[in-house]
Amino acid sequence: MIRAILAASLLMAGPAAAQTQTEARTAKPTILAIFAHPDDELVVAPALADAAGDDVRVKVVYATRGDAGPGVSDFEKGAELAAAREQEARCASGALGLDDPIFLDYGDGTLWQQAQSLEGAQSPLEAELRALIAEHDPVTIITWGPDGGYGHADHRMVHALVAEIVQGMTLDEGAPQLLYPGIPDGSLPPVPELQRWATTAPELLSVNAKYDDAELARAARAVQCHVTQFDAASRAQLASVFDQSIWQGAVHFRRAFGRKD
């Protein structure tokens, strides 16, 4: 996965910018996966494990700690649930071989408020995301597409802010490649809860991150971490169901802004 992404990013940048990016990022390139909630990373889990296995620094950024999503747990909404979901996210990153994640601690279900500040300038979340992207200088950013997976407002706001930030960066400044995970049309499994998920025309999914059995096993272990969100039967089956239907050996992405290979 990472070799193809690095090659495509440098080709799009042009010779001079490619040389600069190569010098800056050859030591250990970084991928940021920017999501709204703990467990969002599961939609691309094998790809993250694959990249980490190729000596790439992979870090997940969560805009919230999931304080409003009790899932299948007995937790009330609030700080205790957030603390539990934070630990689950750390467990998942460990299972995938990733760096420790970053939590920005905005309220779960409130990200629509971050469209702009009351003064009309960038919102606090936008400012924090800009700072993180500048600090970590990723070669690639993975985040939700405009559909937010299944229309979740928090997912869509994270998408909008990350896309706005990246589209304002020039290639000479080392603009990262921005990737959105996609579910190919016709690949949704016959699971009622998944039927509301958006699908994407396969020809738009030009980046296919292949994974092996070991990386799929890491993804399955990551699913097991999220005990507040999925019951035991779902945790046991999720990675296998995705592998056999949606992924089929590769996590699928489309590039933002209509960029081509």
CSV table of C-alpha atoms in Angstrom, one decimal:
chain,number,residue,atom,x,y,z
A,1,MET,CA,0.0,0.0,0.0
A,2,ILE,CA,2.4,2.7,1.2
A,3,ARG,CA,4.8,2.2,-1.7
A,4,ALA,CA,2.1,2.9,-4.3
A,5,ILE,CA,0.8,5.9,-2.3
A,6,LEU,CA,4.2,7.4,-1.9
A,7,ALA,CA,5.0,7.0,-5.6
A,8,ALA,CA,1.7,8.5,-6.7
A,9,SER,CA,2.1,11.4,-4.3
A,10,LEU,CA,5.5,12.3,-5.5
A,11,LEU,CA,4.6,12.0,-9.2
A,12,MET,CA,1.7,14.4,-8.7
A,13,ALA,CA,4.0,16.9,-7.0
A,14,GLY,CA,6.4,17.3,-9.9
A,15,PRO,CA,10.2,16.8,-9.9
A,16,ALA,CA,11.3,19.7,-7.7
A,17,ALA,CA,8.6,19.2,-5.1
A,18,ALA,CA,9.1,15.4,-5.2
A,19,GLN,CA,12.8,15.8,-4.4
A,20,THR,CA,12.0,18.1,-1.4
A,21,GLN,CA,9.3,15.7,-0.1
A,22,THR,CA,11.6,12.7,-0.6
A,23,GLU,CA,14.3,14.3,1.5
A,24,ALA,CA,11.9,15.3,4.2
A,25,ARG,CA,9.9,12.1,4.4
A,26,THR,CA,12.3,9.3,3.3
A,27,ALA,CA,13.4,8.5,6.9
A,28,LYS,CA,9.9,7.5,8.0
A,29,PRO,CA,6.8,8.8,6.2
A,30,THR,CA,3.6,9.5,8.2
A,31,ILE,CA,0.0,8.6,7.5
A,32,LEU,CA,-2.7,10.4,9.5
A,33,ALA,CA,-6.1,8.8,9.7
A,34,ILE,CA,-8.4,11.5,10.9
A,35,PHE,CA,-11.8,10.3,12.1
A,36,ALA,CA,-14.6,11.4,14.4
A,37,HIS,CA,-15.0,8.6,16.9
A,38,PRO,CA,-13.2,5.6,18.4
A,39,ASP,CA,-14.1,2.6,16.2
A,40,ASP,CA,-14.2,4.7,13.0
A,41,GLU,CA,-10.8,3.3,12.1
A,42,LEU,CA,-12.2,-0.2,11.7
A,43,VAL,CA,-13.4,0.7,8.1
A,44,VAL,CA,-9.8,0.8,7.0
A,45,ALA,CA,-8.1,-1.3,9.7
A,46,PRO,CA,-6.2,-3.8,7.5
A,47,ALA,CA,-4.8,-1.0,5.4
A,48,LEU,CA,-3.5,0.8,8.5
A,49,ALA,CA,-1.9,-2.5,9.7
A,50,ASP,CA,-0.3,-3.0,6.3
A,51,ALA,CA,1.2,0.5,6.3
A,52,ALA,CA,2.5,0.2,9.9
A,53,GLY,CA,4.1,-3.1,8.9
A,54,ASP,CA,6.0,-1.3,6.1
A,55,ASP,CA,7.8,0.9,8.6
A,56,VAL,CA,5.4,3.8,8.2
A,57,ARG,CA,4.4,6.0,11.1
A,58,VAL,CA,0.6,5.7,11.3
A,59,LYS,CA,-1.4,7.8,13.8
A,60,VAL,CA,-5.1,8.0,14.2
A,61,VAL,CA,-6.7,11.3,15.2
A,62,TYR,CA,-10.1,11.3,16.8
A,63,ALA,CA,-12.1,14.5,17.0
A,64,THR,CA,-14.1,13.1,19.9
A,65,ARG,CA,-13.7,10.4,22.5
A,66,GLY,CA,-17.2,9.0,21.8
A,67,ASP,CA,-18.8,10.2,25.0
A,68,ALA,CA,-22.4,10.0,23.5
A,69,GLY,CA,-22.2,6.6,21.9
A,70,PRO,CA,-23.0,3.9,24.5
A,71,GLY,CA,-23.3,1.3,21.9
A,72,VAL,CA,-24.1,-2.0,23.6
A,73,SER,CA,-22.7,-1.0,27.0
A,74,ASP,CA,-24.5,0.0,30.2
A,75,PHE,CA,-22.6,3.3,30.3
A,76,GLU,CA,-24.5,6.6,30.5
A,77,LYS,CA,-23.4,9.3,28.1
A,78,GLY,CA,-20.5,11.3,29.5
A,79,ALA,CA,-17.0,11.1,30.9
A,80,GLU,CA,-16.9,7.5,32.0
A,81,LEU,CA,-18.0,6.3,28.6
A,82,ALA,CA,-15.5,8.6,27.0
A,83,ALA,CA,-12.7,7.2,29.1
A,84,ALA,CA,-13.7,3.6,28.2
A,85,ARG,CA,-13.9,4.3,24.5
A,86,GLU,CA,-10.5,6.1,24.7
A,87,GLN,CA,-9.0,2.9,26.2
A,88,GLU,CA,-10.7,0.9,23.5
A,89,ALA,CA,-9.1,3.1,20.8
A,90,ARG,CA,-5.7,2.8,22.3
A,91,CYS,CA,-6.2,-1.0,22.4
A,92,ALA,CA,-7.1,-1.0,18.7
A,93,SER,CA,-4.1,1.1,17.7
A,94,GLY,CA,-1.9,-1.3,19.6
A,95,ALA,CA,-3.5,-4.3,17.9
A,96,LEU,CA,-2.9,-2.7,14.5
A,97,GLY,CA,0.7,-1.8,15.3
A,98,LEU,CA,0.1,1.9,15.1
A,99,ASP,CA,1.4,4.9,17.1
A,100,ASP,CA,-0.7,5.9,20.2
A,101,PRO,CA,-3.8,7.9,18.9
A,102,ILE,CA,-4.6,11.5,19.4
A,103,PHE,CA,-7.9,12.6,21.0
A,104,LEU,CA,-9.1,16.2,20.5
A,105,ASP,CA,-12.0,15.8,22.9
A,106,TYR,CA,-14.8,17.6,21.2
A,107,GLY,CA,-18.3,16.5,22.1
A,108,ASP,CA,-19.6,13.4,20.4
A,109,GLY,CA,-22.5,14.5,18.2
A,110,THR,CA,-21.7,18.2,18.4
A,111,LEU,CA,-19.2,18.6,15.6
A,112,TRP,CA,-21.7,20.5,13.4
A,113,GLN,CA,-21.0,23.4,15.7
A,114,GLN,CA,-17.4,23.4,14.4
A,115,ALA,CA,-18.3,24.6,10.9
A,116,GLN,CA,-17.0,28.0,11.8
A,117,SER,CA,-16.4,30.1,15.0
A,118,LEU,CA,-18.9,32.6,16.2
A,119,GLU,CA,-16.6,35.3,14.9
A,120,GLY,CA,-16.7,33.8,11.4
A,121,ALA,CA,-13.1,32.6,11.3
A,122,GLN,CA,-11.9,29.1,11.5
A,123,SER,CA,-13.4,27.0,14.2
A,124,PRO,CA,-11.3,25.6,17.1
A,125,LEU,CA,-11.5,22.1,15.6
A,126,GLU,CA,-10.3,23.4,12.2
A,127,ALA,CA,-7.4,25.2,13.9
A,128,GLU,CA,-6.4,22.1,15.8
A,129,LEU,CA,-6.5,20.0,12.6
A,130,ARG,CA,-4.4,22.5,10.7
A,131,ALA,CA,-1.8,22.5,13.5
A,132,LEU,CA,-1.7,18.7,13.6
A,133,ILE,CA,-1.3,18.3,9.9
A,134,ALA,CA,1.5,20.9,9.9
A,135,GLU,CA,3.2,19.2,12.9
A,136,HIS,CA,3.1,15.7,11.5
A,137,ASP,CA,3.6,16.5,7.8
A,138,PRO,CA,1.8,13.4,6.6
A,139,VAL,CA,2.4,12.1,3.1
A,140,THR,CA,-1.2,10.8,3.1
A,141,ILE,CA,-4.3,11.6,5.1
A,142,ILE,CA,-7.2,9.2,5.3
A,143,THR,CA,-10.6,10.5,6.4
A,144,TRP,CA,-14.3,10.1,5.8
A,145,GLY,CA,-15.6,10.9,2.4
A,146,PRO,CA,-18.4,13.5,1.9
A,147,ASP,CA,-21.0,10.7,2.6
A,148,GLY,CA,-19.7,10.3,6.1
A,149,GLY,CA,-20.0,6.5,5.7
A,150,TYR,CA,-23.7,6.5,6.4
A,151,GLY,CA,-24.5,10.2,6.6
A,152,HIS,CA,-23.3,10.8,10.2
A,153,ALA,CA,-23.0,14.5,10.8
A,154,ASP,CA,-19.8,14.2,12.8
A,155,HIS,CA,-18.2,12.2,10.1
A,156,ARG,CA,-19.2,14.7,7.4
A,157,MET,CA,-17.9,17.6,9.4
A,158,VAL,CA,-14.5,15.9,9.8
A,159,HIS,CA,-14.4,15.3,6.1
A,160,ALA,CA,-15.3,18.9,5.3
A,161,LEU,CA,-12.7,20.5,7.5
A,162,VAL,CA,-9.9,18.1,6.5
A,163,ALA,CA,-10.7,18.6,2.8
A,164,GLU,CA,-10.8,22.4,3.2
A,165,ILE,CA,-7.4,22.3,4.8
A,166,VAL,CA,-5.7,20.1,2.3
A,167,GLN,CA,-7.2,21.8,-0.8
A,168,GLY,CA,-5.6,25.0,0.4
A,169,MET,CA,-2.1,23.5,0.5
A,170,THR,CA,0.1,23.6,-2.6
A,171,LEU,CA,2.1,20.7,-3.8
A,172,ASP,CA,5.3,22.7,-3.3
A,173,GLU,CA,4.3,22.9,0.4
A,174,GLY,CA,4.1,19.2,0.6
A,175,ALA,CA,0.4,18.8,0.3
A,176,PRO,CA,-0.6,15.3,1.4
A,177,GLN,CA,-2.5,12.9,-0.7
A,178,LEU,CA,-6.1,12.8,0.7
A,179,LEU,CA,-7.9,9.5,0.5
A,180,TYR,CA,-11.5,8.5,1.3
A,181,PRO,CA,-12.5,4.9,2.0
A,182,GLY,CA,-15.2,3.6,-0.2
A,183,ILE,CA,-17.5,0.6,-0.4
A,184,PRO,CA,-17.7,-0.7,-4.0
A,185,ASP,CA,-21.2,-0.8,-5.4
A,186,GLY,CA,-22.7,-4.2,-5.0
A,187,SER,CA,-20.4,-5.3,-2.2
A,188,LEU,CA,-22.5,-4.6,0.9
A,189,PRO,CA,-23.2,-7.8,2.8
A,190,PRO,CA,-26.8,-8.7,3.6
A,191,VAL,CA,-26.6,-7.2,7.1
A,192,PRO,CA,-29.6,-4.9,7.9
A,193,GLU,CA,-27.5,-2.4,9.8
A,194,LEU,CA,-25.1,-1.9,6.9
A,195,GLN,CA,-27.7,-1.2,4.2
A,196,ARG,CA,-27.7,2.6,5.0
A,197,TRP,CA,-24.0,2.8,4.2
A,198,ALA,CA,-23.1,4.7,1.0
A,199,THR,CA,-21.4,2.9,-1.8
A,200,THR,CA,-19.1,4.2,-4.5
A,201,ALA,CA,-18.7,3.4,-8.2
A,202,PRO,CA,-15.7,1.0,-8.5
A,203,GLU,CA,-14.0,3.0,-11.2
A,204,LEU,CA,-13.6,5.8,-8.7
A,205,LEU,CA,-11.8,3.6,-6.2
A,206,SER,CA,-8.3,3.9,-7.8
A,207,VAL,CA,-6.3,3.1,-4.6
A,208,ASN,CA,-6.6,-0.5,-3.4
A,209,ALA,CA,-4.6,-1.3,-0.3
A,210,LYS,CA,-4.0,-5.0,-0.4
A,211,TYR,CA,-3.5,-6.9,2.9
A,212,ASP,CA,-2.5,-10.3,4.0
A,213,ASP,CA,-3.9,-12.8,6.5
A,214,ALA,CA,-1.7,-11.4,9.3
A,215,GLU,CA,-3.0,-7.9,8.7
A,216,LEU,CA,-6.6,-9.1,8.6
A,217,ALA,CA,-5.9,-10.9,11.9
A,218,ARG,CA,-4.7,-7.6,13.4
A,219,ALA,CA,-7.9,-6.0,12.2
A,220,ALA,CA,-9.9,-8.7,13.9
A,221,ARG,CA,-8.0,-8.1,17.1
A,222,ALA,CA,-8.7,-4.4,16.8
A,223,VAL,CA,-12.4,-5.1,16.5
A,224,GLN,CA,-12.3,-7.1,19.7
A,225,CYS,CA,-11.1,-3.9,21.5
A,226,HIS,CA,-14.4,-2.1,21.0
A,227,VAL,CA,-16.5,-3.9,23.6
A,228,THR,CA,-18.8,-1.0,24.3
A,229,GLN,CA,-19.8,-0.7,20.7
A,230,PHE,CA,-20.3,-4.3,19.5
A,231,ASP,CA,-21.6,-7.4,21.1
A,232,ALA,CA,-19.5,-10.5,21.3
A,233,ALA,CA,-21.0,-12.1,18.2
A,234,SER,CA,-20.5,-8.9,16.1
A,235,ARG,CA,-16.9,-8.5,17.3
A,236,ALA,CA,-16.2,-12.1,16.3
A,237,GLN,CA,-17.6,-11.7,12.8
A,238,LEU,CA,-17.1,-8.1,11.6
A,239,ALA,CA,-13.6,-8.4,10.1
A,240,SER,CA,-14.5,-11.6,8.4
A,241,VAL,CA,-17.7,-10.2,7.0
A,242,PHE,CA,-15.9,-7.1,5.6
A,243,ASP,CA,-13.1,-9.3,4.2
A,244,GLN,CA,-15.5,-11.6,2.3
A,245,SER,CA,-17.8,-8.8,1.0
A,246,ILE,CA,-16.5,-5.2,1.0
A,247,TRP,CA,-12.8,-5.6,1.1
A,248,GLN,CA,-12.1,-8.9,-0.7
A,249,GLY,CA,-8.4,-8.7,-0.1
A,250,ALA,CA,-7.9,-4.9,-0.4
A,251,VAL,CA,-9.3,-1.8,1.4
A,252,HIS,CA,-10.6,0.5,-1.3
A,253,PHE,CA,-10.0,4.3,-1.5
A,254,ARG,CA,-10.7,7.1,-3.8
A,255,ARG,CA,-8.5,10.2,-4.2
A,256,ALA,CA,-9.9,13.6,-3.3
A,257,PHE,CA,-10.2,16.4,-5.9
A,258,GLY,CA,-10.3,14.1,-8.9
A,259,ARG,CA,-6.6,13.4,-8.9
A,260,LYS,CA,-5.6,10.5,-11.1
A,261,ASP,CA,-2.9,7.8,-10.9
